Short mmCIF file of N, CA and C in Angstrom, two decimals:
data_model
loop_
_atom_site.label_atom_id
_atom_site.label_comp_id
_atom_site.label_asym_id
_atom_site.label_seq_id
_atom_site.Cartn_x
_atom_site.Cartn_y
_atom_site.Cartn_z
N MET A 1 15.87 -62.48 -25.67
CA MET A 1 16.33 -61.15 -25.86
C MET A 1 17.75 -60.99 -25.25
N SER A 2 18.66 -60.52 -26.06
CA SER A 2 20.05 -60.48 -25.56
C SER A 2 20.42 -59.15 -24.91
N THR A 3 21.24 -59.11 -23.98
CA THR A 3 21.64 -58.02 -23.23
C THR A 3 22.84 -57.36 -23.97
N PRO A 4 22.75 -55.98 -24.15
CA PRO A 4 23.76 -55.26 -24.95
C PRO A 4 25.12 -55.63 -24.29
N VAL A 5 26.14 -55.72 -25.05
CA VAL A 5 27.42 -55.95 -24.62
C VAL A 5 28.19 -54.61 -24.33
N MET A 6 28.66 -54.30 -23.09
CA MET A 6 29.31 -53.05 -22.67
C MET A 6 30.82 -53.25 -22.70
N PRO A 7 31.52 -52.24 -23.28
CA PRO A 7 32.95 -52.23 -23.31
C PRO A 7 33.49 -52.55 -21.79
N GLU A 8 34.61 -53.19 -21.76
CA GLU A 8 35.12 -53.48 -20.42
C GLU A 8 35.45 -52.20 -19.72
N GLY A 9 34.99 -52.05 -18.36
CA GLY A 9 35.39 -50.84 -17.46
C GLY A 9 34.35 -49.80 -17.76
N ALA A 10 33.39 -49.83 -18.72
CA ALA A 10 32.48 -48.73 -19.03
C ALA A 10 31.32 -48.78 -18.15
N ALA A 11 30.83 -47.65 -17.63
CA ALA A 11 29.63 -47.72 -16.70
C ALA A 11 28.40 -47.62 -17.54
N PRO A 12 27.28 -48.19 -17.07
CA PRO A 12 26.14 -48.23 -17.77
C PRO A 12 25.63 -46.78 -18.08
N PRO A 13 24.82 -46.49 -19.05
CA PRO A 13 24.44 -45.04 -19.35
C PRO A 13 23.84 -44.24 -18.20
N ALA A 14 23.07 -45.04 -17.36
CA ALA A 14 22.57 -44.34 -16.20
C ALA A 14 23.64 -43.77 -15.29
N ARG A 15 24.54 -44.60 -14.99
CA ARG A 15 25.63 -44.17 -14.07
C ARG A 15 26.40 -43.12 -14.70
N ARG A 16 26.74 -43.07 -16.07
CA ARG A 16 27.41 -41.93 -16.68
C ARG A 16 26.57 -40.65 -16.52
N TRP A 17 25.38 -40.75 -16.71
CA TRP A 17 24.50 -39.48 -16.59
C TRP A 17 24.55 -38.89 -15.19
N SER A 18 24.50 -39.83 -14.21
CA SER A 18 24.47 -39.41 -12.83
C SER A 18 25.79 -38.66 -12.36
N ARG A 19 26.93 -39.25 -12.95
CA ARG A 19 28.13 -38.62 -12.58
C ARG A 19 28.27 -37.20 -13.27
N ARG A 20 27.74 -37.03 -14.55
CA ARG A 20 27.75 -35.79 -15.18
C ARG A 20 26.87 -34.85 -14.43
N GLY A 21 25.74 -35.24 -14.04
CA GLY A 21 24.73 -34.35 -13.25
C GLY A 21 25.36 -33.95 -11.97
N ALA A 22 25.96 -34.80 -11.36
CA ALA A 22 26.64 -34.49 -10.04
C ALA A 22 27.76 -33.45 -10.08
N GLY A 23 28.46 -33.66 -11.27
CA GLY A 23 29.58 -32.65 -11.59
C GLY A 23 29.03 -31.26 -11.83
N LEU A 24 27.73 -31.22 -12.62
CA LEU A 24 27.28 -29.94 -12.86
C LEU A 24 26.66 -29.38 -11.61
N ALA A 25 26.01 -30.10 -10.80
CA ALA A 25 25.48 -29.57 -9.57
C ALA A 25 26.48 -29.16 -8.71
N ALA A 26 27.70 -29.71 -8.60
CA ALA A 26 28.75 -29.37 -7.70
C ALA A 26 29.34 -27.98 -8.18
N LEU A 27 29.51 -27.89 -9.61
CA LEU A 27 29.96 -26.66 -10.18
C LEU A 27 29.01 -25.46 -9.90
N GLY A 28 27.60 -25.73 -10.02
CA GLY A 28 26.57 -24.70 -9.74
C GLY A 28 26.73 -24.29 -8.35
N LEU A 29 26.84 -25.16 -7.33
CA LEU A 29 26.93 -24.84 -5.97
C LEU A 29 28.27 -24.04 -5.69
N ALA A 30 29.33 -24.36 -6.36
CA ALA A 30 30.54 -23.62 -6.03
C ALA A 30 30.41 -22.20 -6.53
N MET A 31 29.78 -22.06 -7.66
CA MET A 31 29.49 -20.69 -8.28
C MET A 31 28.49 -19.89 -7.32
N LEU A 32 27.54 -20.51 -6.83
CA LEU A 32 26.65 -19.79 -5.91
C LEU A 32 27.31 -19.42 -4.61
N SER A 33 28.15 -20.30 -4.10
CA SER A 33 28.93 -19.96 -2.91
C SER A 33 29.87 -18.84 -3.08
N ALA A 34 30.46 -18.75 -4.20
CA ALA A 34 31.45 -17.70 -4.57
C ALA A 34 30.70 -16.36 -4.63
N ALA A 35 29.46 -16.39 -5.24
CA ALA A 35 28.74 -15.23 -5.40
C ALA A 35 28.08 -14.69 -4.08
N ALA A 36 27.74 -15.52 -3.17
CA ALA A 36 27.02 -15.21 -2.04
C ALA A 36 27.66 -14.10 -1.09
N PRO A 37 28.87 -14.02 -0.93
CA PRO A 37 29.52 -12.98 -0.14
C PRO A 37 29.22 -11.60 -0.80
N ALA A 38 29.36 -11.49 -2.11
CA ALA A 38 29.08 -10.27 -2.80
C ALA A 38 27.66 -9.76 -2.58
N TRP A 39 26.64 -10.78 -2.64
CA TRP A 39 25.22 -10.42 -2.40
C TRP A 39 25.07 -9.87 -1.02
N SER A 40 25.68 -10.44 -0.05
CA SER A 40 25.53 -10.11 1.31
C SER A 40 26.19 -8.78 1.62
N GLN A 41 27.29 -8.51 1.01
CA GLN A 41 28.05 -7.31 1.26
C GLN A 41 27.39 -6.09 0.55
N LYS A 42 26.71 -6.28 -0.65
CA LYS A 42 26.21 -5.24 -1.42
C LYS A 42 24.73 -5.48 -1.75
N PRO A 43 23.92 -5.31 -0.76
CA PRO A 43 22.41 -5.50 -1.09
C PRO A 43 22.03 -4.56 -1.97
N LEU A 44 20.94 -4.89 -2.83
CA LEU A 44 20.41 -3.95 -3.77
C LEU A 44 19.85 -2.74 -3.05
N ALA A 45 20.10 -1.55 -3.51
CA ALA A 45 19.79 -0.27 -2.82
C ALA A 45 18.17 -0.06 -3.06
N ARG A 46 17.57 0.19 -1.90
CA ARG A 46 16.06 0.54 -2.01
C ARG A 46 15.90 1.74 -2.75
N ALA A 47 14.94 1.76 -3.68
CA ALA A 47 14.57 2.92 -4.45
C ALA A 47 13.95 3.98 -3.56
N LEU A 48 14.24 5.29 -3.88
CA LEU A 48 13.62 6.37 -3.08
C LEU A 48 12.15 6.37 -3.26
N THR A 49 11.34 6.64 -2.27
CA THR A 49 10.00 6.81 -2.44
C THR A 49 9.66 8.21 -3.06
N PRO A 50 8.50 8.43 -3.60
CA PRO A 50 8.19 9.70 -4.06
C PRO A 50 8.48 10.89 -3.02
N LEU A 51 8.09 10.60 -1.76
CA LEU A 51 8.27 11.60 -0.70
C LEU A 51 9.71 11.90 -0.53
N GLU A 52 10.58 10.81 -0.52
CA GLU A 52 12.00 11.01 -0.31
C GLU A 52 12.58 11.84 -1.53
N SER A 53 12.23 11.51 -2.70
CA SER A 53 12.68 12.11 -3.77
C SER A 53 12.37 13.68 -3.87
N ARG A 54 11.05 13.95 -3.64
CA ARG A 54 10.55 15.28 -3.61
C ARG A 54 11.29 16.12 -2.42
N PHE A 55 11.47 15.43 -1.29
CA PHE A 55 12.16 16.06 -0.19
C PHE A 55 13.61 16.41 -0.54
N LEU A 56 14.43 15.53 -1.10
CA LEU A 56 15.73 15.82 -1.62
C LEU A 56 15.85 17.01 -2.54
N ASP A 57 14.97 17.05 -3.53
CA ASP A 57 14.97 18.19 -4.50
C ASP A 57 14.50 19.46 -3.84
N ALA A 58 13.42 19.49 -3.01
CA ALA A 58 12.95 20.66 -2.40
C ALA A 58 13.97 21.17 -1.39
N ALA A 59 14.61 20.35 -0.61
CA ALA A 59 15.52 20.73 0.41
C ALA A 59 16.78 21.41 -0.27
N ALA A 60 17.25 20.83 -1.45
CA ALA A 60 18.38 21.26 -2.17
C ALA A 60 17.95 22.71 -2.70
N ARG A 61 16.92 22.84 -3.29
CA ARG A 61 16.47 24.25 -3.77
C ARG A 61 16.32 25.23 -2.79
N ASN A 62 15.68 24.89 -1.59
CA ASN A 62 15.51 25.76 -0.52
C ASN A 62 16.95 26.27 0.00
N GLY A 63 17.80 25.26 0.17
CA GLY A 63 19.13 25.67 0.60
C GLY A 63 19.87 26.58 -0.29
N LEU A 64 19.80 26.29 -1.73
CA LEU A 64 20.49 27.14 -2.68
C LEU A 64 19.88 28.52 -2.74
N ALA A 65 18.60 28.64 -2.48
CA ALA A 65 17.98 30.01 -2.46
C ALA A 65 18.40 30.77 -1.24
N GLU A 66 18.52 30.12 -0.13
CA GLU A 66 18.97 30.72 1.08
C GLU A 66 20.37 31.20 0.93
N ILE A 67 21.32 30.44 0.32
CA ILE A 67 22.71 30.88 0.04
C ILE A 67 22.80 32.09 -0.90
N ALA A 68 22.02 31.97 -1.99
CA ALA A 68 21.95 33.10 -2.95
C ALA A 68 21.35 34.38 -2.30
N ALA A 69 20.33 34.27 -1.64
CA ALA A 69 19.77 35.42 -1.00
C ALA A 69 20.71 36.04 0.12
N ALA A 70 21.37 35.15 0.87
CA ALA A 70 22.28 35.64 1.84
C ALA A 70 23.53 36.23 1.21
N GLN A 71 23.98 35.92 0.10
CA GLN A 71 25.12 36.48 -0.66
C GLN A 71 24.65 38.00 -1.01
N LEU A 72 23.41 38.06 -1.49
CA LEU A 72 22.84 39.25 -1.93
C LEU A 72 22.88 40.22 -0.76
N ALA A 73 22.34 39.68 0.34
CA ALA A 73 22.20 40.54 1.54
C ALA A 73 23.51 40.98 2.11
N LEU A 74 24.54 40.14 1.98
CA LEU A 74 25.89 40.62 2.37
C LEU A 74 26.42 41.77 1.61
N GLY A 75 25.84 41.96 0.36
CA GLY A 75 26.32 43.07 -0.44
C GLY A 75 25.39 44.33 -0.30
N LYS A 76 24.17 44.12 0.17
CA LYS A 76 23.25 45.15 0.21
C LYS A 76 22.89 45.62 1.63
N ALA A 77 22.84 44.84 2.58
CA ALA A 77 22.45 45.21 4.02
C ALA A 77 23.42 46.17 4.61
N ARG A 78 22.90 46.99 5.38
CA ARG A 78 23.80 47.92 6.23
C ARG A 78 23.70 47.72 7.63
N THR A 79 22.70 47.12 8.15
CA THR A 79 22.53 46.83 9.64
C THR A 79 23.44 45.72 9.91
N THR A 80 24.22 45.89 11.05
CA THR A 80 25.10 44.75 11.40
C THR A 80 24.46 43.42 11.83
N ALA A 81 23.32 43.55 12.38
CA ALA A 81 22.49 42.32 12.75
C ALA A 81 21.98 41.66 11.52
N VAL A 82 21.54 42.36 10.41
CA VAL A 82 21.11 41.67 9.27
C VAL A 82 22.29 41.08 8.50
N ARG A 83 23.41 41.76 8.51
CA ARG A 83 24.53 41.11 7.76
C ARG A 83 25.10 39.87 8.60
N ALA A 84 25.08 39.89 9.88
CA ALA A 84 25.33 38.72 10.63
C ALA A 84 24.45 37.56 10.46
N PHE A 85 23.22 37.87 10.30
CA PHE A 85 22.14 36.91 10.01
C PHE A 85 22.45 36.24 8.62
N ALA A 86 22.67 37.09 7.65
CA ALA A 86 22.83 36.67 6.34
C ALA A 86 24.15 35.78 6.31
N GLN A 87 25.18 36.21 7.00
CA GLN A 87 26.38 35.26 6.97
C GLN A 87 26.15 33.99 7.54
N GLN A 88 25.39 33.95 8.66
CA GLN A 88 24.99 32.65 9.31
C GLN A 88 24.17 31.80 8.39
N MET A 89 23.31 32.45 7.66
CA MET A 89 22.45 31.61 6.65
C MET A 89 23.36 31.03 5.60
N ALA A 90 24.26 31.88 5.10
CA ALA A 90 25.11 31.30 4.04
C ALA A 90 26.03 30.18 4.55
N ASP A 91 26.51 30.37 5.75
CA ASP A 91 27.34 29.19 6.23
C ASP A 91 26.71 28.04 6.71
N ASP A 92 25.62 28.21 7.37
CA ASP A 92 24.77 26.95 7.86
C ASP A 92 24.15 26.23 6.63
N HIS A 93 23.66 26.94 5.70
CA HIS A 93 22.99 26.22 4.66
C HIS A 93 23.92 25.72 3.72
N ALA A 94 25.18 26.14 3.59
CA ALA A 94 26.32 25.52 2.83
C ALA A 94 26.60 24.06 3.42
N VAL A 95 26.70 24.05 4.77
CA VAL A 95 27.00 22.89 5.36
C VAL A 95 25.91 21.86 5.20
N VAL A 96 24.63 22.30 5.36
CA VAL A 96 23.48 21.40 5.08
C VAL A 96 23.41 20.81 3.76
N HIS A 97 23.81 21.73 2.75
CA HIS A 97 23.67 21.31 1.33
C HIS A 97 24.85 20.22 1.05
N ARG A 98 25.91 20.22 1.73
CA ARG A 98 27.01 19.26 1.52
C ARG A 98 26.46 17.97 2.09
N GLU A 99 25.73 17.96 3.24
CA GLU A 99 25.40 16.74 3.81
C GLU A 99 24.23 16.13 2.90
N LEU A 100 23.40 17.14 2.36
CA LEU A 100 22.30 16.65 1.46
C LEU A 100 22.84 15.90 0.19
N ALA A 101 23.77 16.62 -0.39
CA ALA A 101 24.50 16.14 -1.59
C ALA A 101 25.08 14.70 -1.33
N SER A 102 25.65 14.49 -0.11
CA SER A 102 26.16 13.23 0.11
C SER A 102 25.03 12.15 0.26
N LEU A 103 24.07 12.50 0.90
CA LEU A 103 22.90 11.59 0.92
C LEU A 103 22.31 11.22 -0.47
N ALA A 104 22.19 12.25 -1.24
CA ALA A 104 21.64 12.00 -2.64
C ALA A 104 22.58 11.20 -3.49
N THR A 105 23.92 11.39 -3.37
CA THR A 105 24.85 10.69 -4.24
C THR A 105 24.78 9.24 -3.80
N ALA A 106 24.68 8.89 -2.52
CA ALA A 106 24.63 7.52 -1.98
C ALA A 106 23.40 6.87 -2.57
N ARG A 107 22.33 7.55 -3.01
CA ARG A 107 21.15 7.01 -3.53
C ARG A 107 20.97 7.15 -4.90
N SER A 108 22.08 7.49 -5.63
CA SER A 108 22.07 7.74 -7.06
C SER A 108 21.00 8.76 -7.59
N HIS A 109 20.85 9.81 -6.75
CA HIS A 109 19.74 10.78 -7.06
C HIS A 109 20.53 12.11 -7.34
N ALA A 110 20.23 12.65 -8.58
CA ALA A 110 20.79 13.90 -8.92
C ALA A 110 20.01 15.15 -8.38
N LEU A 111 20.65 15.94 -7.62
CA LEU A 111 19.91 17.17 -7.01
C LEU A 111 19.88 18.20 -8.07
N PRO A 112 18.81 19.17 -7.99
CA PRO A 112 18.75 20.41 -8.79
C PRO A 112 19.99 21.21 -8.42
N ARG A 113 20.38 22.10 -9.26
CA ARG A 113 21.53 22.95 -9.06
C ARG A 113 21.22 24.47 -8.89
N THR A 114 19.90 24.67 -8.93
CA THR A 114 19.48 26.11 -8.77
C THR A 114 18.15 26.13 -8.01
N PRO A 115 17.93 27.24 -7.35
CA PRO A 115 16.47 27.41 -6.84
C PRO A 115 15.48 27.23 -7.91
N ASP A 116 14.22 26.92 -7.45
CA ASP A 116 13.08 27.00 -8.31
C ASP A 116 12.75 28.44 -8.91
N ALA A 117 11.81 28.45 -9.87
CA ALA A 117 11.53 29.69 -10.52
C ALA A 117 10.99 30.70 -9.51
N ALA A 118 10.06 30.24 -8.63
CA ALA A 118 9.44 31.18 -7.63
C ALA A 118 10.52 31.76 -6.63
N GLN A 119 11.38 30.86 -6.27
CA GLN A 119 12.46 31.37 -5.31
C GLN A 119 13.28 32.33 -6.08
N GLN A 120 13.68 32.02 -7.23
CA GLN A 120 14.55 32.89 -8.01
C GLN A 120 13.86 34.28 -8.27
N ALA A 121 12.71 34.20 -8.51
CA ALA A 121 11.92 35.50 -8.74
C ALA A 121 11.85 36.36 -7.51
N ARG A 122 11.81 35.73 -6.29
CA ARG A 122 11.83 36.40 -4.97
C ARG A 122 13.18 37.05 -4.78
N ILE A 123 14.13 36.33 -5.06
CA ILE A 123 15.51 36.93 -4.89
C ILE A 123 15.73 38.18 -5.85
N GLU A 124 15.21 37.93 -7.05
CA GLU A 124 15.39 39.02 -8.05
C GLU A 124 14.58 40.25 -7.63
N GLN A 125 13.47 40.00 -7.03
CA GLN A 125 12.63 41.26 -6.46
C GLN A 125 13.35 41.97 -5.33
N LEU A 126 14.15 41.24 -4.64
CA LEU A 126 14.94 41.93 -3.61
C LEU A 126 16.03 42.78 -4.08
N ALA A 127 16.65 42.35 -5.16
CA ALA A 127 17.85 43.06 -5.66
C ALA A 127 17.74 44.61 -5.87
N PRO A 128 16.61 45.16 -6.46
CA PRO A 128 16.63 46.54 -6.65
C PRO A 128 16.14 47.50 -5.53
N LEU A 129 15.83 46.78 -4.44
CA LEU A 129 15.33 47.58 -3.24
C LEU A 129 16.52 48.32 -2.59
N GLU A 130 16.15 49.48 -2.06
CA GLU A 130 17.02 50.27 -1.27
C GLU A 130 17.39 49.59 -0.01
N PRO A 131 18.65 49.66 0.64
CA PRO A 131 19.14 48.87 1.69
C PRO A 131 18.05 48.75 2.91
N HIS A 132 17.34 49.84 3.17
CA HIS A 132 16.53 49.78 4.39
C HIS A 132 15.31 48.94 4.05
N ALA A 133 14.62 49.13 2.89
CA ALA A 133 13.51 48.24 2.49
C ALA A 133 14.00 46.85 2.23
N PHE A 134 15.21 46.61 1.64
CA PHE A 134 15.72 45.26 1.44
C PHE A 134 15.84 44.47 2.73
N GLU A 135 16.44 45.18 3.69
CA GLU A 135 16.62 44.44 4.92
C GLU A 135 15.36 43.70 5.52
N ARG A 136 14.29 44.46 5.61
CA ARG A 136 13.03 43.98 6.15
C ARG A 136 12.35 42.97 5.20
N ARG A 137 12.49 43.11 3.86
CA ARG A 137 11.95 42.22 2.86
C ARG A 137 12.69 40.93 2.95
N TYR A 138 14.05 41.17 2.95
CA TYR A 138 14.81 39.87 3.05
C TYR A 138 14.60 39.02 4.34
N VAL A 139 14.65 39.69 5.45
CA VAL A 139 14.48 38.81 6.70
C VAL A 139 13.01 38.30 6.64
N GLU A 140 11.99 38.94 6.12
CA GLU A 140 10.66 38.49 6.09
C GLU A 140 10.59 37.29 5.22
N THR A 141 11.07 37.33 3.98
CA THR A 141 10.69 36.34 3.04
C THR A 141 11.76 35.23 3.04
N MET A 142 13.06 35.53 3.09
CA MET A 142 13.96 34.50 3.14
C MET A 142 14.37 34.00 4.65
N GLY A 143 13.86 34.78 5.57
CA GLY A 143 14.14 34.37 6.83
C GLY A 143 12.86 33.63 7.39
N VAL A 144 11.83 34.45 7.77
CA VAL A 144 10.64 34.02 8.40
C VAL A 144 9.83 32.95 7.45
N GLN A 145 9.43 33.48 6.35
CA GLN A 145 8.52 32.63 5.38
C GLN A 145 9.36 31.50 4.87
N ALA A 146 10.53 31.52 4.43
CA ALA A 146 11.22 30.35 3.95
C ALA A 146 11.64 29.40 4.91
N HIS A 147 11.91 29.82 6.05
CA HIS A 147 12.23 28.87 7.15
C HIS A 147 11.01 28.15 7.62
N HIS A 148 9.94 28.91 7.72
CA HIS A 148 8.65 28.15 8.19
C HIS A 148 8.31 27.00 7.20
N ALA A 149 8.57 27.32 5.81
CA ALA A 149 8.18 26.33 4.83
C ALA A 149 9.24 25.13 4.98
N SER A 150 10.54 25.46 5.31
CA SER A 150 11.51 24.37 5.33
C SER A 150 11.28 23.50 6.51
N VAL A 151 11.00 24.12 7.66
CA VAL A 151 10.54 23.34 8.82
C VAL A 151 9.44 22.37 8.52
N ALA A 152 8.33 22.86 7.89
CA ALA A 152 7.35 21.93 7.52
C ALA A 152 7.80 20.84 6.61
N LEU A 153 8.67 21.10 5.70
CA LEU A 153 9.12 20.09 4.73
C LEU A 153 9.88 18.98 5.43
N PHE A 154 10.86 19.36 6.33
CA PHE A 154 11.70 18.48 7.07
C PHE A 154 10.88 17.65 8.10
N GLU A 155 9.80 18.35 8.69
CA GLU A 155 9.01 17.51 9.61
C GLU A 155 8.13 16.47 8.89
N GLU A 156 7.75 16.82 7.64
CA GLU A 156 6.97 15.80 6.88
C GLU A 156 7.86 14.54 6.59
N VAL A 157 9.10 14.82 6.09
CA VAL A 157 9.94 13.63 5.69
C VAL A 157 10.42 12.89 7.02
N GLU A 158 10.56 13.58 8.03
CA GLU A 158 11.01 12.86 9.29
C GLU A 158 9.99 11.86 9.77
N ARG A 159 8.69 12.29 9.62
CA ARG A 159 7.61 11.42 9.94
C ARG A 159 7.40 10.27 8.91
N GLY A 160 7.59 10.59 7.58
CA GLY A 160 7.12 9.77 6.60
C GLY A 160 8.18 8.78 5.97
N THR A 161 9.36 9.03 6.16
CA THR A 161 10.42 8.16 5.55
C THR A 161 10.69 6.96 6.35
N GLN A 162 11.14 5.95 5.67
CA GLN A 162 11.63 4.69 6.18
C GLN A 162 13.12 4.63 6.07
N ASP A 163 13.73 5.62 5.43
CA ASP A 163 15.20 5.63 5.28
C ASP A 163 15.86 6.21 6.49
N ARG A 164 16.56 5.41 7.26
CA ARG A 164 17.08 5.86 8.56
C ARG A 164 18.05 7.09 8.46
N ASP A 165 18.84 7.13 7.33
CA ASP A 165 19.79 8.10 7.21
C ASP A 165 19.15 9.42 6.87
N ILE A 166 18.07 9.40 5.94
CA ILE A 166 17.32 10.58 5.72
C ILE A 166 16.55 11.15 6.95
N GLN A 167 16.03 10.15 7.64
CA GLN A 167 15.35 10.51 8.92
C GLN A 167 16.26 11.13 9.91
N GLU A 168 17.38 10.69 10.08
CA GLU A 168 18.33 11.16 11.07
C GLU A 168 18.85 12.65 10.55
N PHE A 169 19.11 12.74 9.19
CA PHE A 169 19.51 14.08 8.69
C PHE A 169 18.39 15.06 8.87
N ALA A 170 17.08 14.72 8.67
CA ALA A 170 16.04 15.60 8.85
C ALA A 170 15.91 16.09 10.27
N ALA A 171 15.97 15.10 11.29
CA ALA A 171 15.81 15.51 12.60
C ALA A 171 16.92 16.46 13.11
N ARG A 172 18.21 16.15 12.65
CA ARG A 172 19.30 16.92 13.04
C ARG A 172 19.22 18.36 12.44
N THR A 173 18.73 18.38 11.17
CA THR A 173 18.73 19.70 10.50
C THR A 173 17.59 20.54 11.11
N LEU A 174 16.52 19.90 11.50
CA LEU A 174 15.36 20.67 12.02
C LEU A 174 15.73 21.44 13.28
N LEU A 175 16.65 21.05 14.01
CA LEU A 175 17.14 21.82 15.12
C LEU A 175 17.69 23.18 14.65
N ASP A 176 18.49 23.23 13.50
CA ASP A 176 19.02 24.45 13.06
C ASP A 176 17.91 25.24 12.38
N LEU A 177 17.05 24.56 11.63
CA LEU A 177 15.97 25.21 10.94
C LEU A 177 15.09 26.02 11.87
N ARG A 178 14.72 25.34 12.96
CA ARG A 178 13.74 25.98 13.98
C ARG A 178 14.51 27.21 14.59
N ARG A 179 15.87 27.02 14.88
CA ARG A 179 16.69 28.17 15.43
C ARG A 179 16.69 29.22 14.51
N HIS A 180 16.81 28.95 13.10
CA HIS A 180 16.89 30.02 12.19
C HIS A 180 15.51 30.66 12.14
N LEU A 181 14.44 29.94 12.29
CA LEU A 181 13.22 30.67 12.16
C LEU A 181 12.91 31.56 13.25
N GLU A 182 13.27 31.12 14.57
CA GLU A 182 13.20 32.03 15.66
C GLU A 182 14.03 33.21 15.47
N LEU A 183 15.27 33.00 15.14
CA LEU A 183 16.23 34.09 15.01
C LEU A 183 15.66 35.14 13.86
N SER A 184 15.13 34.65 12.86
CA SER A 184 14.53 35.57 11.74
C SER A 184 13.30 36.26 12.28
N ARG A 185 12.44 35.62 13.02
CA ARG A 185 11.28 36.26 13.71
C ARG A 185 11.68 37.43 14.61
N THR A 186 12.68 37.17 15.43
CA THR A 186 13.16 38.12 16.39
C THR A 186 13.86 39.38 15.66
N LEU A 187 14.52 39.03 14.54
CA LEU A 187 15.29 40.11 13.76
C LEU A 187 14.12 40.88 13.10
N TYR A 188 13.08 40.24 12.55
CA TYR A 188 12.16 41.09 11.83
C TYR A 188 11.40 41.90 12.82
N GLU A 189 11.02 41.46 14.04
CA GLU A 189 10.44 42.21 14.97
C GLU A 189 11.28 43.49 15.35
N THR A 190 12.47 43.20 15.48
CA THR A 190 13.44 44.42 15.77
C THR A 190 13.40 45.47 14.69
N LEU A 191 13.50 44.96 13.45
CA LEU A 191 13.47 45.95 12.41
C LEU A 191 12.06 46.69 12.33
N ALA A 192 11.09 45.96 12.59
CA ALA A 192 9.71 46.69 12.59
C ALA A 192 9.61 47.70 13.60
N ARG A 193 10.20 47.39 14.89
CA ARG A 193 10.15 48.35 15.90
C ARG A 193 10.87 49.51 15.54
N GLN A 194 12.06 49.34 14.88
CA GLN A 194 12.90 50.47 14.58
C GLN A 194 12.13 51.37 13.42
N ASP A 195 11.40 50.76 12.59
CA ASP A 195 10.62 51.52 11.58
C ASP A 195 9.59 52.23 12.22
N GLY A 196 9.06 51.81 13.36
CA GLY A 196 7.94 52.51 14.14
C GLY A 196 8.29 53.66 14.78
N ARG A 197 9.58 53.95 14.99
CA ARG A 197 10.02 55.06 15.81
C ARG A 197 9.73 56.44 14.99
#
């Protein structure tokens, strides 16, 4: 059996293949090395949990309802204390809403742009009331009741989220919400005492 004659200087087929394979492997490693920094700098974002998604939406609606009701109160209330309370609610909830929007944007989550139907209905029920009746109802519903619900919402996500930014936002905002709740309770009691005279 004769051995095939190779052209002078040519490598056997096995050696030609190993050189080609080595070249492809080197090219692949170079591509992976070039891509690695991009992976480490921009990890895939973790998807929001159902709790986090519900929280962002509910917190946005609550804040928008507070701002809308406060603007209504600034036009209808006659008592200095109620007007001051409404201004504080409008200002504080506007700041919180901006922070919330920033959190949502970073997570590619679109926030609702209006209060929910029940909140809108409560605000609409306030609008026709006379100033005296309006003040008590506004402080009771959008002060005491709404802030009680918001405190519960923020406490739930603070305990249940694994997202550090959302957790820190909830903890920080809870301080203001609890203060708003106490302020609204005190104001409601003051208005009730005045009505009792």
